Short mmCIF file of C-alpha atoms and ligand atoms in Angstrom, two decimals:
data_model
loop_
_atom_site.label_atom_id
_atom_site.label_comp_id
_atom_site.label_asym_id
_atom_site.label_seq_id
_atom_site.Cartn_x
_atom_site.Cartn_y
_atom_site.Cartn_z
CA UNK A 186 -0.10 -0.18 -0.01
CA UNK A 187 1.42 3.29 -1.03
CA UNK A 188 1.26 6.70 1.06
CA UNK A 189 -1.64 8.83 0.77
CA UNK A 190 -1.15 12.13 -1.24
CA UNK A 191 -2.73 14.45 0.81
CA UNK A 192 -0.83 17.42 -0.04
CA UNK A 193 -0.99 20.02 -3.11
CA UNK A 194 1.34 22.47 -4.34
CA UNK A 195 -0.62 25.40 -6.36
CA UNK A 196 2.19 27.39 -8.31
CA UNK A 197 0.25 30.64 -8.95
CA UNK A 198 3.47 32.79 -8.82
CA UNK A 199 4.12 33.43 -12.50
CA UNK A 200 3.83 36.95 -13.97
CA UNK A 201 1.03 36.12 -16.38
CA UNK A 202 2.29 38.11 -19.27
CA UNK A 203 0.46 36.30 -22.07
CA UNK A 204 -2.48 37.99 -20.35
CA UNK A 205 -1.42 41.43 -19.83
CA UNK A 206 -2.91 44.09 -19.33
CA UNK A 207 -5.35 42.11 -17.54
CA UNK A 208 -2.82 40.85 -15.40
CA UNK A 209 -1.56 44.11 -14.16
CA UNK A 210 -3.87 43.82 -11.28
CA UNK A 211 -6.04 40.67 -11.52
CA UNK A 212 -4.14 37.18 -11.08
CA UNK A 213 -4.39 35.05 -13.98
CA UNK A 214 -5.73 32.41 -11.75
CA UNK A 215 -8.64 34.82 -10.40
CA UNK A 216 -9.74 35.14 -14.39
CA UNK A 217 -13.20 33.31 -14.88
CA UNK A 218 -14.43 30.72 -17.31
CA UNK A 219 -18.42 31.44 -17.24
CA UNK A 220 -18.42 32.57 -13.41
CA UNK A 221 -15.67 30.60 -11.58
CA UNK A 222 -12.05 31.28 -11.10
CA UNK A 223 -9.58 29.43 -12.83
CA UNK A 224 -8.38 28.36 -9.32
CA UNK A 225 -11.68 27.07 -8.25
CA UNK A 226 -11.67 24.28 -10.91
CA UNK A 227 -8.15 23.35 -9.34
CA UNK A 228 -9.17 23.23 -5.83
CA UNK A 229 -12.42 21.03 -6.71
CA UNK A 230 -10.39 18.62 -8.76
CA UNK A 231 -7.64 18.19 -5.78
CA UNK A 232 -10.36 17.65 -3.22
CA UNK A 233 -12.04 15.12 -5.25
CA UNK A 234 -8.70 13.33 -5.14
CA UNK A 235 -8.67 13.47 -1.17
CA UNK A 236 -6.34 16.14 -0.93
CA UNK A 237 -6.59 17.98 2.63
CA UNK A 238 -3.69 20.65 2.39
CA UNK A 239 -3.49 23.19 -0.13
CA UNK A 240 -0.35 24.59 -0.37
CA UNK A 241 -0.16 28.34 -2.73
CA UNK A 242 3.06 29.72 -3.70
CA UNK A 243 2.02 33.30 -4.89
CA UNK A 244 3.66 36.45 -5.15
CA UNK A 245 3.18 40.25 -5.19
CA UNK A 246 0.11 41.55 -6.48
CA UNK A 247 -1.71 38.33 -5.75
CA UNK A 248 -3.86 39.11 -2.88
CA UNK A 249 -7.13 38.81 -4.42
CA UNK A 250 -6.30 34.98 -4.49
CA UNK A 251 -6.25 35.03 -0.48
CA UNK A 252 -9.27 37.10 -0.04
CA UNK A 253 -11.47 34.86 -2.55
CA UNK A 254 -10.75 31.75 -0.20
CA UNK A 255 -11.54 33.59 2.97
CA UNK A 256 -15.20 33.93 4.26
CA UNK A 257 -17.39 37.35 3.21
CA UNK A 258 -19.24 37.69 6.18
CA UNK A 259 -21.09 41.01 4.97
CA UNK A 260 -21.99 39.47 1.86
CA UNK A 261 -23.28 36.35 3.62
CA UNK A 262 -25.29 38.43 5.82
CA UNK A 263 -26.43 40.54 3.16
CA UNK A 264 -27.82 37.45 1.00
CA UNK A 265 -29.09 35.54 4.07
CA UNK A 266 -31.08 38.69 4.46
CA UNK A 267 -32.51 38.36 1.24
CA UNK A 268 -33.00 34.94 1.53
CA UNK A 269 -30.64 33.96 -1.34
CA UNK A 270 -29.93 30.47 -0.18
CA UNK A 271 -28.80 29.32 -3.71
CA UNK A 272 -25.94 31.99 -3.84
CA UNK A 273 -25.05 30.99 -0.34
CA UNK A 274 -24.44 27.74 -1.33
CA UNK A 275 -22.62 28.53 -3.97
CA UNK A 276 -20.22 30.73 -1.88
CA UNK A 277 -19.68 28.12 0.92
CA UNK A 278 -18.07 26.12 -1.71
CA UNK A 279 -15.09 28.64 -1.79
CA UNK A 280 -14.64 28.49 1.91
CA UNK A 281 -11.88 26.28 3.09
CA UNK A 282 -11.39 24.77 6.20
CA UNK A 283 -9.41 26.15 9.13
CA UNK A 284 -5.76 25.54 8.63
CA UNK A 285 -6.26 23.38 5.22
CA UNK A 286 -4.68 26.37 3.36
CA UNK A 287 -1.27 28.01 3.27
CA UNK A 288 0.57 30.75 1.44
CA UNK A 289 4.22 30.72 0.79
CA UNK A 290 5.72 33.63 -1.25
CA UNK A 291 8.18 33.25 -4.47
CA UNK A 292 9.94 36.49 -4.00
CA UNK A 293 10.88 36.32 -7.68
CA UNK A 294 9.83 34.40 -10.48
CA UNK A 295 12.63 32.04 -10.96
CA UNK A 296 10.57 29.02 -12.89
CA UNK A 297 7.99 26.49 -11.89
CA UNK A 298 11.01 24.41 -10.00
CA UNK A 299 11.84 27.34 -7.76
CA UNK A 300 8.18 27.75 -7.36
CA UNK A 301 7.62 24.19 -6.18
CA UNK A 302 10.65 24.37 -3.96
CA UNK A 303 9.71 27.18 -2.27
CA UNK A 304 7.11 24.97 -0.34
CA UNK A 305 9.09 22.45 0.63
CA UNK A 306 9.09 22.82 4.35
CA UNK A 307 5.43 22.17 4.10
CA UNK A 308 6.02 19.00 2.50
CA UNK A 309 8.48 17.35 4.76
CA UNK A 310 9.09 13.77 3.76
CA UNK A 311 5.84 13.14 1.84
CA UNK A 312 4.48 12.57 -1.42
CA UNK A 313 2.84 15.52 -2.80
CA UNK A 314 0.59 17.04 -5.61
CA UNK A 315 1.35 19.90 -8.12
CA UNK A 316 -1.53 21.32 -9.74
CA UNK A 317 -1.06 24.25 -12.61
CA UNK A 318 -4.45 26.03 -12.10
CA UNK A 319 -4.26 27.40 -15.81
CA UNK A 320 -4.61 23.69 -17.23
CA UNK A 321 -8.43 23.15 -16.99
CA UNK A 322 -9.00 19.63 -17.41
CA UNK A 323 -12.68 18.66 -18.01
CA UNK A 324 -13.33 15.04 -17.12
CA UNK A 325 -15.89 12.47 -15.46
CA UNK A 326 -13.37 11.43 -12.97
CA UNK A 327 -10.80 14.53 -11.93
CA UNK A 328 -7.62 14.23 -13.72
CA UNK A 329 -6.10 13.87 -10.37
CA UNK A 330 -8.18 11.34 -9.08
CA UNK A 331 -7.32 9.30 -12.27
CA UNK A 332 -3.63 9.92 -11.24
CA UNK A 333 -3.83 9.24 -7.60
CA UNK A 334 -5.77 5.58 -8.24
CA UNK A 335 -3.05 4.89 -10.51
CA UNK A 336 -0.41 5.78 -8.12
CA UNK A 337 -1.29 3.38 -6.03
CA UNK A 338 0.21 0.98 -8.37
CA UNK A 339 3.13 2.35 -9.22
CA UNK A 340 4.53 4.57 -6.66
CA UNK A 341 7.40 6.69 -7.76
CA UNK A 342 6.72 10.03 -9.96
CA UNK A 343 3.83 10.46 -12.24
CA UNK A 344 3.21 13.32 -14.76
CA UNK A 345 -0.49 13.71 -16.61
CA UNK A 346 0.60 13.75 -19.99
CA UNK A 347 -1.11 14.10 -23.53
CA UNK A 348 -0.26 13.57 -27.46
CA UNK A 349 0.77 16.96 -29.11
CA UNK A 350 0.91 18.02 -32.58
CA UNK A 351 4.67 16.94 -33.53
CA UNK A 352 5.29 20.80 -34.10
CA UNK A 353 4.08 21.84 -31.02
CA UNK A 354 6.73 20.19 -28.53
CA UNK A 355 8.59 22.96 -27.87
CA UNK A 356 5.74 24.47 -25.88
CA UNK A 357 5.75 21.42 -23.59
CA UNK A 358 8.32 19.39 -21.44
CA UNK A 359 8.14 16.19 -23.56
CA UNK A 360 9.09 12.40 -22.46
CA UNK A 361 11.23 9.94 -23.74
CA UNK A 362 9.35 6.93 -23.35
CA UNK A 363 10.72 3.65 -22.58
CA UNK A 364 7.81 1.36 -22.27
CA UNK A 365 4.09 2.27 -23.28
CA UNK A 366 1.79 0.25 -21.30
CA UNK A 367 -1.37 2.13 -22.87
CA UNK A 368 -2.66 4.44 -20.35
CA UNK A 369 0.78 4.27 -18.30
CA UNK A 370 4.35 4.86 -19.84
CA UNK A 371 7.70 3.99 -18.20
CA UNK A 372 9.69 7.28 -18.68
CA UNK A 373 13.57 6.98 -19.20
CA UNK A 374 13.80 10.75 -20.18
CA UNK A 375 12.12 14.28 -19.88
CA UNK A 376 13.14 17.18 -22.12
CA UNK A 377 11.68 20.59 -21.41
CA UNK A 378 10.66 22.46 -24.79
CA UNK A 379 12.61 20.42 -27.22
CA UNK A 380 12.49 21.75 -31.21
CA UNK A 381 10.40 19.40 -32.81
CA UNK A 382 13.56 18.11 -34.74
CA UNK A 383 15.04 17.06 -31.64
CA UNK A 384 11.95 15.84 -29.30
CA UNK A 385 11.90 12.28 -28.46
CA UNK A 386 8.33 12.08 -28.64
CA UNK A 387 5.08 14.05 -28.92
CA UNK A 388 3.53 12.70 -25.61
CA UNK A 389 4.03 16.16 -23.44
CA UNK A 390 3.81 16.61 -19.85
CA UNK A 391 0.31 18.51 -18.52
CA UNK A 392 0.11 20.41 -15.37
CA UNK A 393 -0.47 17.37 -13.31
CA UNK A 394 1.94 15.80 -10.84
CA UNK A 395 2.60 13.59 -8.21
CA UNK A 396 5.83 13.23 -6.82
CA UNK A 397 8.53 12.04 -4.51
CA UNK A 398 9.82 14.62 -1.76
CA UNK A 399 13.45 13.62 -3.30
CA UNK A 400 12.41 15.92 -6.16
CA UNK A 401 12.69 18.53 -3.72
CA UNK A 402 16.36 17.80 -3.18
CA UNK A 403 16.74 17.47 -6.78
CA UNK A 404 15.70 20.71 -7.09
CA UNK A 405 17.87 22.14 -4.73
CA UNK A 406 20.66 21.18 -6.79
CA UNK A 407 19.17 22.41 -9.85
CA UNK A 408 20.72 24.88 -11.96
CA UNK A 409 18.91 27.47 -14.62
CA UNK A 410 17.43 25.13 -17.19
CA UNK A 411 15.85 26.03 -20.53
CA UNK A 412 14.54 29.64 -20.46
CA UNK A 413 16.80 30.68 -17.79
CA UNK A 414 14.30 29.17 -15.22
CA UNK A 415 14.57 26.23 -12.98
CA UNK A 416 12.67 23.95 -14.40
CA UNK A 417 10.83 21.23 -12.45
CA UNK A 418 11.00 19.01 -15.44
CA UNK A 419 14.95 18.85 -14.86
CA UNK A 420 14.26 17.91 -11.23
CA UNK A 421 12.10 15.04 -12.27
CA UNK A 422 14.01 13.69 -15.01
CA UNK A 423 16.80 13.65 -12.22
CA UNK A 424 14.90 10.91 -10.32
CA UNK A 425 15.06 8.40 -13.05
CA UNK A 426 18.74 8.50 -13.02
CA UNK A 427 18.13 8.01 -9.17
CA UNK A 428 16.30 4.75 -9.95
CA UNK A 429 12.85 6.65 -8.15
CA UNK A 430 10.72 5.72 -11.63
CA UNK A 431 8.93 8.29 -13.15
CA UNK A 432 5.66 7.51 -15.33
CA UNK A 433 3.63 9.28 -17.34
CA UNK A 434 -0.21 9.02 -17.36
CA UNK A 435 -2.43 9.22 -20.08
CA UNK A 436 -5.64 11.44 -18.59
CA UNK A 437 -9.10 10.46 -19.63
CA UNK A 438 -10.58 14.25 -20.24
CA UNK A 439 -10.03 16.99 -22.45
CA UNK A 440 -7.54 19.78 -21.61
CA UNK A 441 -7.71 23.75 -21.80
CA UNK A 442 -4.36 25.37 -21.86
CA UNK A 443 -6.19 28.72 -19.77
CA UNK A 444 -2.73 30.23 -19.72
CA UNK A 445 -3.24 30.98 -23.34
CA UNK A 446 -5.64 33.39 -25.10
CA UNK A 447 -7.03 31.06 -27.41
CA UNK A 448 -7.19 28.18 -25.06
CA UNK A 449 -8.95 30.65 -22.55
CA UNK A 450 -11.52 31.12 -25.20
CA UNK A 451 -11.92 27.76 -26.53
CA UNK A 452 -12.52 26.74 -22.72
CA UNK A 453 -14.88 29.61 -21.97
CA UNK A 454 -17.17 28.21 -25.23
CA UNK A 455 -16.84 24.59 -23.98
CA UNK A 456 -18.17 25.47 -20.35
CA UNK A 457 -20.81 27.81 -21.17
CA UNK A 458 -22.09 25.20 -23.61
CA UNK A 459 -21.61 22.75 -21.10
CA UNK A 460 -23.82 24.67 -18.62
CA UNK A 461 -27.79 23.78 -18.76
CA UNK A 462 -28.76 27.61 -17.89
CA UNK A 463 -26.69 28.87 -20.64
CA UNK A 464 -26.74 26.20 -23.36
CA UNK A 465 -29.72 27.13 -25.27
CA UNK A 466 -29.21 31.13 -25.45
CA UNK A 467 -25.52 30.61 -26.05
CA UNK A 468 -25.47 27.97 -28.72
CA UNK A 469 -28.11 30.22 -30.52
CA UNK A 470 -25.69 32.75 -30.51
CA UNK A 471 -22.95 30.88 -31.68
CA UNK A 472 -24.87 29.31 -34.41
CA UNK A 473 -26.11 32.98 -35.68
CA UNK A 474 -22.29 34.14 -35.52
CA UNK A 475 -20.94 31.21 -37.69
CA UNK A 476 -23.71 32.26 -40.00
CA UNK A 477 -22.83 35.84 -40.06
CA UNK A 478 -19.01 34.78 -40.70
CA UNK A 479 -19.76 32.52 -43.51
CA UNK A 480 -21.90 35.33 -45.05
CA UNK A 481 -19.39 37.45 -44.91
CA UNK A 482 -16.47 35.13 -46.60
P1 UTP B 1405 3.85 29.76 -17.01
O1 UTP B 1405 5.24 29.42 -17.91
O2 UTP B 1405 2.36 30.18 -17.78
O3 UTP B 1405 4.29 31.18 -16.74
O4 UTP B 1405 3.88 29.13 -15.57
P2 UTP B 1405 3.53 32.38 -16.14
O5 UTP B 1405 3.85 33.84 -15.75
O6 UTP B 1405 2.02 31.80 -15.31
O7 UTP B 1405 2.83 33.28 -17.48
P3 UTP B 1405 3.07 33.71 -18.83
O8 UTP B 1405 3.66 33.03 -19.60
O9 UTP B 1405 3.68 35.04 -18.32
O10 UTP B 1405 1.91 34.41 -19.75
C1 UTP B 1405 3.14 27.89 -15.34
C2 UTP B 1405 2.79 27.95 -13.96
O11 UTP B 1405 3.75 27.95 -12.83
C3 UTP B 1405 3.47 29.05 -12.20
C4 UTP B 1405 2.68 29.90 -12.94
O12 UTP B 1405 1.85 30.73 -12.20
C5 UTP B 1405 1.87 28.57 -13.57
O13 UTP B 1405 0.72 28.43 -12.83
N1 UTP B 1405 5.01 29.68 -12.11
C6 UTP B 1405 5.58 29.75 -13.13
C7 UTP B 1405 5.39 30.21 -10.63
O14 UTP B 1405 4.33 30.09 -9.91
N2 UTP B 1405 6.52 30.82 -10.75
C8 UTP B 1405 7.64 31.13 -11.41
O15 UTP B 1405 8.45 31.23 -11.35
C9 UTP B 1405 7.20 30.75 -12.96
#
């Protein structure tokens, strides 16, 4: 029986430059798909996977995130007075148990690996999950839940993996596959953002990880990698040499890259259409829009 994964790190200290000027004052993770911020999707996914301790690695200008998970007594009182129980219920889902959430600051955006390392003291000697909230994954069974199940079999280190177009490998960490067992692959190498002609495969790492505490020690010794940043990929790849075992997990679900404008728009449309209360009007509007666009061609 493997140890349970009860801690998750949410690195949210990035600058979010692709969404400037919005991210000048609004953290990317607070931007909303329909009516829920990206971070809420990530928290719900973690909860469903059995995570009990939520560690945010934040930065200056991200206080809206802390406020979001605080309770809002004035607002709640007002809603109660007006008998808006449905809205009160929605608000309640944003509350966290006392002591379940911790915030750590990454003083300088030195890369994802460095952000994860900032949480080392709260992780201690336990396996932990890492969730990047800008990868939103729509799935029947949440992606991290699928991974936690699979981890019971494998132990070691596990990364969510997805086939990407061969010419897009330079936007991802890419796996060098040792054995392909279908949903799971064992990994013999990992490369951060390889050029398409040198990429070992088109199986890319997506923002969900289950890692051993040894990865923290590897980050400690890490030098700057691709793009001058301290890369999480490099620290995980080191575990292959250490014999710690690294697996890629082909999750079931649709991933949206909400760190990019195109991905965010696609997710907005998909999540809007998935909502029963919006579907009718919204799909009618999209149909009209497409008709006008065709007519104008
Ligand atoms: P990204 O590569 O998307 O960077 O980070 P970014 O700064 O958020 O966005 P752009 O590229 O400037 O538009 C992936 C994840 O790693 C976190 C980010 O917050 C995001 O969740 N991150 C990245 C950190 O926490 N610290 C860092 O130094 C870098």
